[in-house]
mmCIF file of C-alpha atoms in Angstrom:
data_model
loop_
_atom_site.group_PDB
_atom_site.id
_atom_site.type_symbol
_atom_site.label_atom_id
_atom_site.label_comp_id
_atom_site.label_asym_id
_atom_site.label_seq_id
_atom_site.Cartn_x
_atom_site.Cartn_y
_atom_site.Cartn_z
ATOM 1 C CA MET C 390 96.241 127.755 87.902
ATOM 2 C CA ALA C 391 99.819 126.868 88.781
ATOM 3 C CA ASP C 392 101.016 123.372 88.017
ATOM 4 C CA ALA C 393 104.446 122.102 89.063
ATOM 5 C CA VAL C 394 105.878 119.881 86.341
ATOM 6 C CA GLN C 395 108.844 118.803 88.412
ATOM 7 C CA THR C 396 109.514 119.121 92.142
ATOM 8 C CA ARG C 397 112.851 118.931 93.928
ATOM 9 C CA GLU C 398 113.662 118.342 97.568
ATOM 10 C CA ALA C 399 115.203 121.843 97.747
ATOM 11 C CA GLU C 400 111.764 123.388 97.352
ATOM 12 C CA GLN C 401 110.757 125.545 100.307
ATOM 13 C CA TRP C 402 107.778 127.843 100.594
ATOM 14 C CA GLY C 403 108.477 129.245 104.047
ATOM 15 C CA TRP C 404 109.104 128.299 107.664
ATOM 16 C CA GLU C 405 106.844 126.967 110.380
ATOM 17 C CA TYR C 406 107.462 127.188 114.109
ATOM 18 C CA ARG C 407 106.995 123.778 115.708
ATOM 19 C CA GLY C 408 108.183 124.765 119.198
ATOM 20 C CA ARG C 409 110.510 122.955 121.520
ATOM 21 C CA GLN C 410 109.762 119.377 122.362
ATOM 22 C CA VAL C 411 109.283 118.576 126.024
ATOM 23 C CA VAL C 412 111.884 116.158 127.358
ATOM 24 C CA VAL C 413 109.966 113.091 128.473
ATOM 25 C CA VAL C 414 111.890 109.939 129.315
ATOM 26 C CA GLU C 415 110.161 106.670 130.027
ATOM 27 C CA GLN C 416 111.142 105.697 133.546
ATOM 28 C CA GLN C 417 112.125 102.174 134.416
ATOM 29 C CA THR C 418 110.639 100.518 137.481
ATOM 30 C CA PRO C 419 112.583 101.842 140.483
ATOM 31 C CA PRO C 420 114.275 99.297 142.787
ATOM 32 C CA VAL C 421 112.315 98.139 145.839
ATOM 33 C CA PRO C 422 114.037 97.281 149.135
ATOM 34 C CA ALA C 423 113.750 93.570 149.961
ATOM 35 C CA VAL C 424 114.011 93.294 153.785
ATOM 36 C CA PRO C 425 114.904 89.694 154.781
ATOM 37 C CA PRO C 426 112.072 88.083 156.761
ATOM 38 C CA PRO C 427 112.986 87.151 160.393
ATOM 39 C CA SER C 428 111.671 83.597 160.023
ATOM 40 C CA VAL C 429 114.302 81.926 162.264
ATOM 41 C CA LEU C 430 113.864 84.616 164.924
ATOM 42 C CA ALA C 431 110.110 84.077 164.884
ATOM 43 C CA THR C 432 110.596 80.347 165.391
ATOM 44 C CA LEU C 433 112.867 80.932 168.396
ATOM 45 C CA GLU C 434 110.390 83.388 169.922
ATOM 46 C CA ALA C 435 107.595 80.825 169.526
ATOM 47 C CA LYS C 436 109.680 78.212 171.327
ATOM 48 C CA ARG C 437 110.440 80.666 174.177
ATOM 49 C CA ALA C 438 106.733 81.413 174.553
ATOM 50 C CA THR C 439 105.946 77.700 174.751
ATOM 51 C CA ALA C 440 108.616 77.148 177.417
ATOM 52 C CA ALA C 441 107.234 80.065 179.458
ATOM 53 C CA ARG C 442 103.747 78.568 179.401
ATOM 54 C CA LEU C 443 105.020 75.136 180.534
ATOM 55 C CA ARG C 444 107.245 76.453 183.367
ATOM 56 C CA PRO C 445 104.554 76.361 186.175
ATOM 57 C CA VAL C 446 103.541 72.808 185.338
ATOM 58 C CA LEU C 447 107.121 71.610 185.094
ATOM 59 C CA THR C 448 107.907 73.305 188.415
ATOM 60 C CA TRP C 449 105.255 71.323 190.278
ATOM 61 C CA VAL C 450 106.322 68.116 188.565
ATOM 62 C CA MET C 451 109.935 68.819 189.589
ATOM 63 C CA VAL C 452 108.880 69.364 193.228
ATOM 64 C CA GLY C 453 107.017 66.073 193.147
ATOM 65 C CA ALA C 454 110.081 64.303 191.732
ATOM 66 C CA VAL C 455 112.268 65.703 194.549
ATOM 67 C CA VAL C 456 109.801 64.522 197.219
ATOM 68 C CA ALA C 457 109.634 61.104 195.589
ATOM 69 C CA ALA C 458 113.444 60.866 195.549
ATOM 70 C CA VAL C 459 113.599 61.621 199.287
ATOM 71 C CA VAL C 460 110.871 59.093 200.123
ATOM 72 C CA VAL C 461 112.436 56.358 197.997
ATOM 73 C CA ALA C 462 115.910 56.992 199.440
ATOM 74 C CA VAL C 463 114.659 56.883 203.029
ATOM 75 C CA VAL C 464 112.058 54.177 202.831
ATOM 76 C CA VAL C 465 113.236 51.844 200.044
ATOM 77 C CA GLN C 466 116.883 52.242 199.130
ATOM 78 C CA PRO C 467 119.151 55.244 198.699
ATOM 79 C CA LEU C 468 120.331 54.194 195.235
ATOM 80 C CA LEU C 469 116.788 53.957 193.894
ATOM 81 C CA GLY C 470 116.226 57.513 195.064
ATOM 82 C CA LEU C 471 118.646 58.683 192.368
ATOM 83 C CA VAL C 472 116.114 57.946 189.624
ATOM 84 C CA PRO C 473 113.474 60.524 190.646
ATOM 85 C CA LEU C 474 116.326 62.885 191.502
ATOM 86 C CA LEU C 475 117.636 62.728 187.921
ATOM 87 C CA VAL C 476 114.112 63.365 186.672
ATOM 88 C CA ALA C 477 113.911 66.407 188.933
ATOM 89 C CA LEU C 478 117.214 67.721 187.555
ATOM 90 C CA GLY C 479 115.958 67.334 183.986
ATOM 91 C CA LEU C 480 112.782 69.167 184.817
ATOM 92 C CA ALA C 481 114.807 71.964 186.441
ATOM 93 C CA TRP C 482 116.792 72.383 183.190
ATOM 94 C CA MET C 483 113.516 72.470 181.244
ATOM 95 C CA CYS C 484 112.175 75.193 183.562
ATOM 96 C CA TRP C 485 115.225 77.512 183.638
ATOM 97 C CA GLY C 486 118.054 76.212 181.445
ATOM 98 C CA ARG C 487 116.226 75.817 178.124
ATOM 99 C CA PRO C 488 114.417 79.203 178.247
ATOM 100 C CA GLU C 489 117.783 80.884 178.854
ATOM 101 C CA GLN C 490 119.320 78.981 175.973
ATOM 102 C CA LEU C 491 116.446 80.036 173.680
ATOM 103 C CA ARG C 492 116.803 83.665 174.825
ATOM 104 C CA ARG C 493 120.505 83.757 173.948
ATOM 105 C CA ALA C 494 119.850 82.112 170.571
ATOM 106 C CA ALA C 495 117.115 84.681 169.866
ATOM 107 C CA VAL C 496 119.434 87.583 170.765
ATOM 108 C CA LYS C 497 122.141 86.210 168.455
ATOM 109 C CA GLU C 498 119.680 85.609 165.636
ATOM 110 C CA HIS C 499 118.274 89.127 166.068
ATOM 111 C CA GLN C 500 121.760 90.602 165.722
ATOM 112 C CA LEU C 501 122.363 88.541 162.566
ATOM 113 C CA TRP C 502 119.026 89.668 161.138
ATOM 114 C CA LEU C 503 119.841 93.324 161.850
ATOM 115 C CA ALA C 504 123.224 92.943 160.133
ATOM 116 C CA ASN C 505 121.512 91.350 157.125
ATOM 117 C CA CYS C 506 119.015 94.243 157.003
ATOM 118 C CA VAL C 507 121.835 96.799 157.049
ATOM 119 C CA SER C 508 123.612 94.942 154.217
ATOM 120 C CA THR C 509 120.386 94.730 152.208
ATOM 121 C CA MET C 510 119.669 98.452 152.631
ATOM 122 C CA ALA C 511 123.203 99.305 151.525
ATOM 123 C CA GLY C 512 122.660 97.263 148.347
ATOM 124 C CA PHE C 513 119.267 98.965 147.863
ATOM 125 C CA GLU C 514 120.882 102.403 148.131
ATOM 126 C CA ARG C 515 123.452 101.386 145.505
ATOM 127 C CA ASP C 516 120.639 100.172 143.211
ATOM 128 C CA VAL C 517 118.742 103.458 143.699
ATOM 129 C CA ALA C 518 121.880 105.454 142.885
ATOM 130 C CA ALA C 519 122.463 103.378 139.721
ATOM 131 C CA TRP C 520 118.788 103.790 138.713
ATOM 132 C CA GLN C 521 118.962 107.555 139.176
ATOM 133 C CA GLN C 522 122.244 107.724 137.261
ATOM 134 C CA ASP C 523 120.721 105.770 134.362
ATOM 135 C CA LEU C 524 117.665 108.058 134.404
ATOM 136 C CA HIS C 525 119.862 111.168 134.339
ATOM 137 C CA GLU C 526 121.908 109.765 131.448
ATOM 138 C CA ARG C 527 118.796 109.023 129.401
ATOM 139 C CA GLU C 528 117.380 112.467 130.182
ATOM 140 C CA ARG C 529 120.644 114.080 129.126
ATOM 141 C CA THR C 530 120.698 112.079 125.879
ATOM 142 C CA LYS C 531 117.072 112.975 125.161
ATOM 143 C CA SER C 532 117.796 116.637 125.928
ATOM 144 C CA LEU C 533 120.646 116.620 123.403
ATOM 145 C CA GLU C 534 118.356 115.054 120.784
ATOM 146 C CA VAL C 535 115.623 117.611 121.469
ATOM 147 C CA SER C 536 118.039 120.541 121.396
ATOM 148 C CA ALA C 537 119.379 119.309 118.039
ATOM 149 C CA VAL C 538 115.888 119.589 116.491
ATOM 150 C CA ARG C 539 115.269 123.002 115.000
ATOM 151 C CA PRO C 540 112.113 124.739 116.242
ATOM 152 C CA TRP C 541 111.668 126.273 112.778
ATOM 153 C CA VAL C 542 111.145 123.755 109.981
ATOM 154 C CA PRO C 543 110.874 124.433 106.239
ATOM 155 C CA VAL C 544 107.457 124.164 104.655
ATOM 156 C CA GLY C 545 107.190 122.584 101.227
ATOM 157 C CA PRO C 546 104.467 121.190 98.951
ATOM 158 C CA VAL C 547 102.350 118.373 100.290
ATOM 159 C CA THR C 548 102.209 116.674 96.901
ATOM 160 C CA LYS C 549 104.753 116.072 94.160
ATOM 161 C CA GLU C 550 102.584 116.938 91.162
ATOM 162 C CA ARG C 551 99.886 119.456 91.973
ATOM 163 C CA VAL C 552 98.801 122.052 94.545
ATOM 164 C CA ASP C 553 95.278 123.485 94.501
ATOM 165 C CA LEU C 554 94.440 126.918 95.973
ATOM 166 C CA TYR C 555 90.849 127.964 96.646
ATOM 167 C CA GLY C 556 89.541 131.504 97.012
ATOM 168 C CA GLY C 557 91.574 134.617 97.708
ATOM 169 C CA THR C 558 92.358 137.818 95.855
ATOM 170 C CA ALA C 559 94.633 138.724 92.975
ATOM 171 C CA ALA C 560 97.268 140.071 95.379
ATOM 172 C CA GLY C 561 97.186 136.847 97.358
ATOM 173 C CA TRP C 562 97.462 134.757 94.189
ATOM 174 C CA ARG C 563 100.464 136.783 93.063
ATOM 175 C CA ALA C 564 102.165 136.308 96.446
ATOM 176 C CA ALA C 565 101.419 132.572 96.562
ATOM 177 C CA LEU C 566 102.563 132.023 92.983
ATOM 178 C CA LEU C 567 105.713 134.074 93.595
ATOM 179 C CA ALA C 568 106.605 132.107 96.744
ATOM 180 C CA MET C 569 105.851 128.685 95.300
ATOM 181 C CA GLY C 570 107.175 129.329 91.828
ATOM 182 C CA SER C 571 110.475 130.912 92.899
ATOM 183 C CA SER C 572 111.110 128.080 95.333
ATOM 184 C CA LEU C 573 110.337 125.478 92.677
ATOM 185 C CA MET C 574 112.525 127.048 90.032
ATOM 186 C CA SER C 575 115.391 127.620 92.481
ATOM 187 C CA GLY C 576 115.315 123.864 93.124
ATOM 188 C CA GLY C 577 115.741 123.149 89.404
ATOM 189 C CA GLY C 578 112.103 122.500 88.551
ATOM 190 C CA ARG C 579 109.939 123.754 85.691
ATOM 191 C CA LEU C 580 106.653 125.617 86.040
ATOM 192 C CA VAL C 581 103.729 125.942 83.647
ATOM 193 C CA VAL C 582 101.303 128.753 84.498
ATOM 194 C CA LEU C 583 97.932 129.136 82.796
ATOM 195 C CA ASP C 584 96.594 132.502 83.932
ATOM 196 C CA LEU C 585 92.824 132.752 83.477
ATOM 197 C CA THR C 586 92.309 135.443 86.140
ATOM 198 C CA GLN C 587 92.700 138.485 83.817
ATOM 199 C CA ASP C 588 94.774 140.033 86.642
ATOM 200 C CA SER C 589 98.284 139.117 85.388
ATOM 201 C CA VAL C 590 99.057 137.133 88.537
ATOM 202 C CA ALA C 591 102.184 135.634 86.957
ATOM 203 C CA GLU C 592 103.913 138.962 86.255
ATOM 204 C CA PRO C 593 105.855 139.194 89.590
ATOM 205 C CA LEU C 594 107.163 135.674 89.113
ATOM 206 C CA GLN C 595 108.069 136.408 85.499
ATOM 207 C CA ARG C 596 109.994 139.560 86.448
ATOM 208 C CA LEU C 597 111.860 137.717 89.198
ATOM 209 C CA ALA C 598 112.795 134.908 86.829
ATOM 210 C CA GLU C 599 114.004 137.400 84.215
ATOM 211 C CA GLU C 600 116.163 139.170 86.800
ATOM 212 C CA HIS C 601 117.897 135.882 87.635
ATOM 213 C CA GLY C 602 118.291 134.791 84.031
ATOM 214 C CA ALA C 603 115.822 131.888 84.114
ATOM 215 C CA PRO C 604 114.605 130.777 80.657
ATOM 216 C CA ILE C 605 111.014 131.935 80.102
ATOM 217 C CA ARG C 606 108.623 131.238 77.271
ATOM 218 C CA ALA C 607 105.363 133.166 77.402
ATOM 219 C CA ALA C 608 102.346 133.087 75.106
ATOM 220 C CA VAL C 609 99.557 135.652 75.435
ATOM 221 C CA VAL C 610 96.175 134.752 73.994
ATOM 222 C CA PRO C 611 94.361 137.835 72.645
ATOM 223 C CA GLU C 612 91.449 138.823 74.813
ATOM 224 C CA HIS C 613 88.907 138.860 71.946
ATOM 225 C CA ALA C 614 90.315 136.072 69.769
ATOM 226 C CA GLY C 615 87.969 133.216 69.023
ATOM 227 C CA ASN C 616 90.763 130.658 68.704
ATOM 228 C CA PRO C 617 93.037 130.323 71.793
ATOM 229 C CA LEU C 618 95.468 128.148 69.795
ATOM 230 C CA THR C 619 96.393 130.971 67.450
ATOM 231 C CA ALA C 620 100.121 131.837 67.363
ATOM 232 C CA LEU C 621 101.064 128.612 69.159
ATOM 233 C CA THR C 622 103.505 126.170 67.567
ATOM 234 C CA ALA C 623 102.719 122.476 67.179
ATOM 235 C CA ASP C 624 104.940 121.674 70.129
ATOM 236 C CA GLU C 625 103.233 124.294 72.301
ATOM 237 C CA ILE C 626 99.761 123.054 71.342
ATOM 238 C CA GLY C 627 100.815 119.533 72.290
ATOM 239 C CA VAL C 628 101.974 120.723 75.722
ATOM 240 C CA VAL C 629 98.800 122.765 76.307
ATOM 241 C CA VAL C 630 96.477 119.873 75.450
ATOM 242 C CA ALA C 631 98.517 117.318 77.415
ATOM 243 C CA GLU C 632 98.669 119.560 80.467
ATOM 244 C CA GLY C 633 94.940 120.234 80.283
ATOM 245 C CA LEU C 634 94.194 116.497 80.182
ATOM 246 C CA ARG C 635 96.578 115.851 83.062
ATOM 247 C CA ALA C 636 94.815 118.467 85.189
ATOM 248 C CA ALA C 637 91.476 116.777 84.491
ATOM 249 C CA GLU C 638 92.844 113.245 84.977
ATOM 250 C CA PRO C 639 95.723 113.323 87.527
ATOM 251 C CA GLU C 640 95.937 109.546 87.546
ATOM 252 C CA GLN C 641 97.050 109.651 83.872
ATOM 253 C CA SER C 642 99.995 111.973 84.544
ATOM 254 C CA GLU C 643 102.550 109.382 83.397
ATOM 255 C CA SER C 644 101.156 109.579 79.806
ATOM 256 C CA ARG C 645 101.633 113.349 79.493
ATOM 257 C CA GLY C 646 104.696 113.142 77.260
ATOM 258 C CA VAL C 647 103.104 110.638 74.875
ATOM 259 C CA ASP C 648 99.914 112.731 74.670
ATOM 260 C CA ALA C 649 101.920 115.859 73.853
ATOM 261 C CA THR C 650 103.797 114.013 71.090
ATOM 262 C CA LEU C 651 100.602 112.642 69.533
ATOM 263 C CA VAL C 652 98.962 116.065 69.560
ATOM 264 C CA GLN C 653 102.073 117.624 68.024
ATOM 265 C CA GLN C 654 102.120 115.067 65.193
ATOM 266 C CA VAL C 655 98.424 115.615 64.521
ATOM 267 C CA VAL C 656 98.874 119.411 64.473
ATOM 268 C CA GLU C 657 101.729 119.061 61.981
ATOM 269 C CA CYS C 658 99.276 117.344 59.625
ATOM 270 C CA LEU C 659 96.839 120.290 59.790
ATOM 271 C CA THR C 660 98.697 122.673 57.500
ATOM 272 C CA ASP C 661 95.925 124.030 55.268
ATOM 273 C CA ALA C 662 94.108 126.112 57.907
ATOM 274 C CA PRO C 663 94.581 127.400 61.467
ATOM 275 C CA VAL C 664 94.397 124.775 64.156
ATOM 276 C CA THR C 665 91.235 124.885 66.253
ATOM 277 C CA PHE C 666 89.799 122.519 68.814
ATOM 278 C CA THR C 667 87.099 121.541 66.317
ATOM 279 C CA ARG C 668 89.677 120.595 63.695
ATOM 280 C CA LEU C 669 91.721 118.745 66.321
ATOM 281 C CA ASN C 670 88.679 116.728 67.355
ATOM 282 C CA LEU C 671 87.950 115.832 63.714
ATOM 283 C CA ALA C 672 91.604 114.862 63.210
ATOM 284 C CA PHE C 673 91.512 112.408 66.117
ATOM 285 C CA GLN C 674 88.259 110.944 64.773
ATOM 286 C CA VAL C 675 90.034 110.386 61.457
ATOM 287 C CA LEU C 676 92.838 108.538 63.262
ATOM 288 C CA LEU C 677 90.167 106.411 64.966
ATOM 289 C CA ARG C 678 88.655 105.547 61.577
ATOM 290 C CA GLN C 679 85.344 107.148 62.597
ATOM 291 C CA LEU C 680 85.070 109.549 59.637
ATOM 292 C CA THR C 681 84.960 108.874 55.929
ATOM 293 C CA PRO C 682 86.445 111.360 53.428
ATOM 294 C CA ASP C 683 82.960 112.774 52.850
ATOM 295 C CA GLN C 684 82.515 113.340 56.620
ATOM 296 C CA ARG C 685 85.813 115.168 57.123
ATOM 297 C CA GLY C 686 84.075 118.495 57.831
ATOM 298 C CA ALA C 687 86.595 121.317 58.336
ATOM 299 C CA LEU C 688 89.510 119.142 57.228
ATOM 300 C CA THR C 689 90.884 119.310 53.692
ATOM 301 C CA ARG C 690 91.460 116.226 51.556
ATOM 302 C CA SER C 691 95.236 116.537 51.854
ATOM 303 C CA GLU C 692 94.968 116.837 55.647
ATOM 304 C CA TYR C 693 92.668 113.791 55.742
ATOM 305 C CA ALA C 694 95.211 111.827 53.689
ATOM 306 C CA ASN C 695 98.088 112.919 55.912
ATOM 307 C CA LEU C 696 96.188 111.835 59.025
ATOM 308 C CA THR C 697 95.277 108.407 57.622
ATOM 309 C CA ASP C 698 98.952 107.815 56.820
ATOM 310 C CA LEU C 699 100.224 109.145 60.178
ATOM 311 C CA LEU C 700 100.026 105.877 62.139
ATOM 312 C CA SER C 701 100.399 102.291 61.073
ATOM 313 C CA GLU C 702 97.562 99.934 61.897
ATOM 314 C CA SER C 703 99.455 98.292 64.759
ATOM 315 C CA ALA C 704 100.464 101.675 66.219
ATOM 316 C CA ARG C 705 96.905 102.962 65.872
ATOM 317 C CA ARG C 706 95.487 99.940 67.707
ATOM 318 C CA SER C 707 98.014 100.224 70.538
ATOM 319 C CA ALA C 708 97.261 103.953 70.939
ATOM 320 C CA GLU C 709 93.492 103.639 70.432
ATOM 321 C CA ALA C 710 92.557 104.229 74.081
ATOM 322 C CA ARG C 711 94.829 107.270 74.223
ATOM 323 C CA LEU C 712 93.330 108.629 70.988
ATOM 324 C CA PHE C 713 89.811 108.342 72.434
ATOM 325 C CA ARG C 714 90.952 110.322 75.492
ATOM 326 C CA LEU C 715 92.504 113.037 73.332
ATOM 327 C CA ALA C 716 89.455 113.261 71.088
ATOM 328 C CA ALA C 717 87.193 113.661 74.104
ATOM 329 C CA GLY C 718 89.584 116.169 75.661
ATOM 330 C CA VAL C 719 89.627 118.543 72.692
ATOM 331 C CA GLN C 720 85.932 118.168 71.823
ATOM 332 C CA PRO C 721 84.308 121.622 71.681
ATOM 333 C CA ARG C 722 81.692 122.191 74.357
#
């Protein structure tokens, strides 16, 4: 089991190829040509069509007006014949003069409409050129951003406190521990390794650390010893117990230092015999006022007295929940 006590941003376990990102730029809506509608030209064409339909009728009415003017001038009075003659002239203008006038106006309006279309298309071409230029600029900027991203990225731990590995072989564990541990220590972190594999998986990491002058403190528990706490100092026992509780209860990791200190102080009170988990459990029960002097078990009277005097009543009450956790953590199973 490898447990990182402290992790730095410099920690790297390897490299991962992420590939090159495809340059994709969100396109803006392209400009659309707005051709001016020939509304005035359509109106003129409608008027010309109406005049063409009325020309036969107006022609016959004009002929009738001319005949009437001749009859009135001959039979009644020449001056009165001018009235139907003027009507005939007006009808003649309606038959030929007005259609010609509408035709010329339509030709002029058509030329103006064509000129307006040409001007509009020129503006549309300028808008398309500006749109394409903006698109090229954004693509170039995105390409520079993509090219600045490295395809190979460093791989580090996914958590800041603990990494769990499942399965594998001793060789794989050695390689993983060497890669993770060397990266962690090169970033300034500390590493606590509890090797329960019986395959010495921490030896490559230990040799590498020794070659680079890293401070190492190792404790080997005899293979056939009944007490794994033998040859450990009070400070080391405190760290071992606190780290074991933190592995079982990750959410209590912030109390690790206080737990280690409490365990160390309790171990310093157990001076009459080797420290075992059974004696530790009894010591915490004494601090919790759960044992009388006659129920002290493997504890001596002097050790019992030292434990009862270790904490004041207010300190014991404030640390009561933590003492229950420690007592349960070191209880022999």
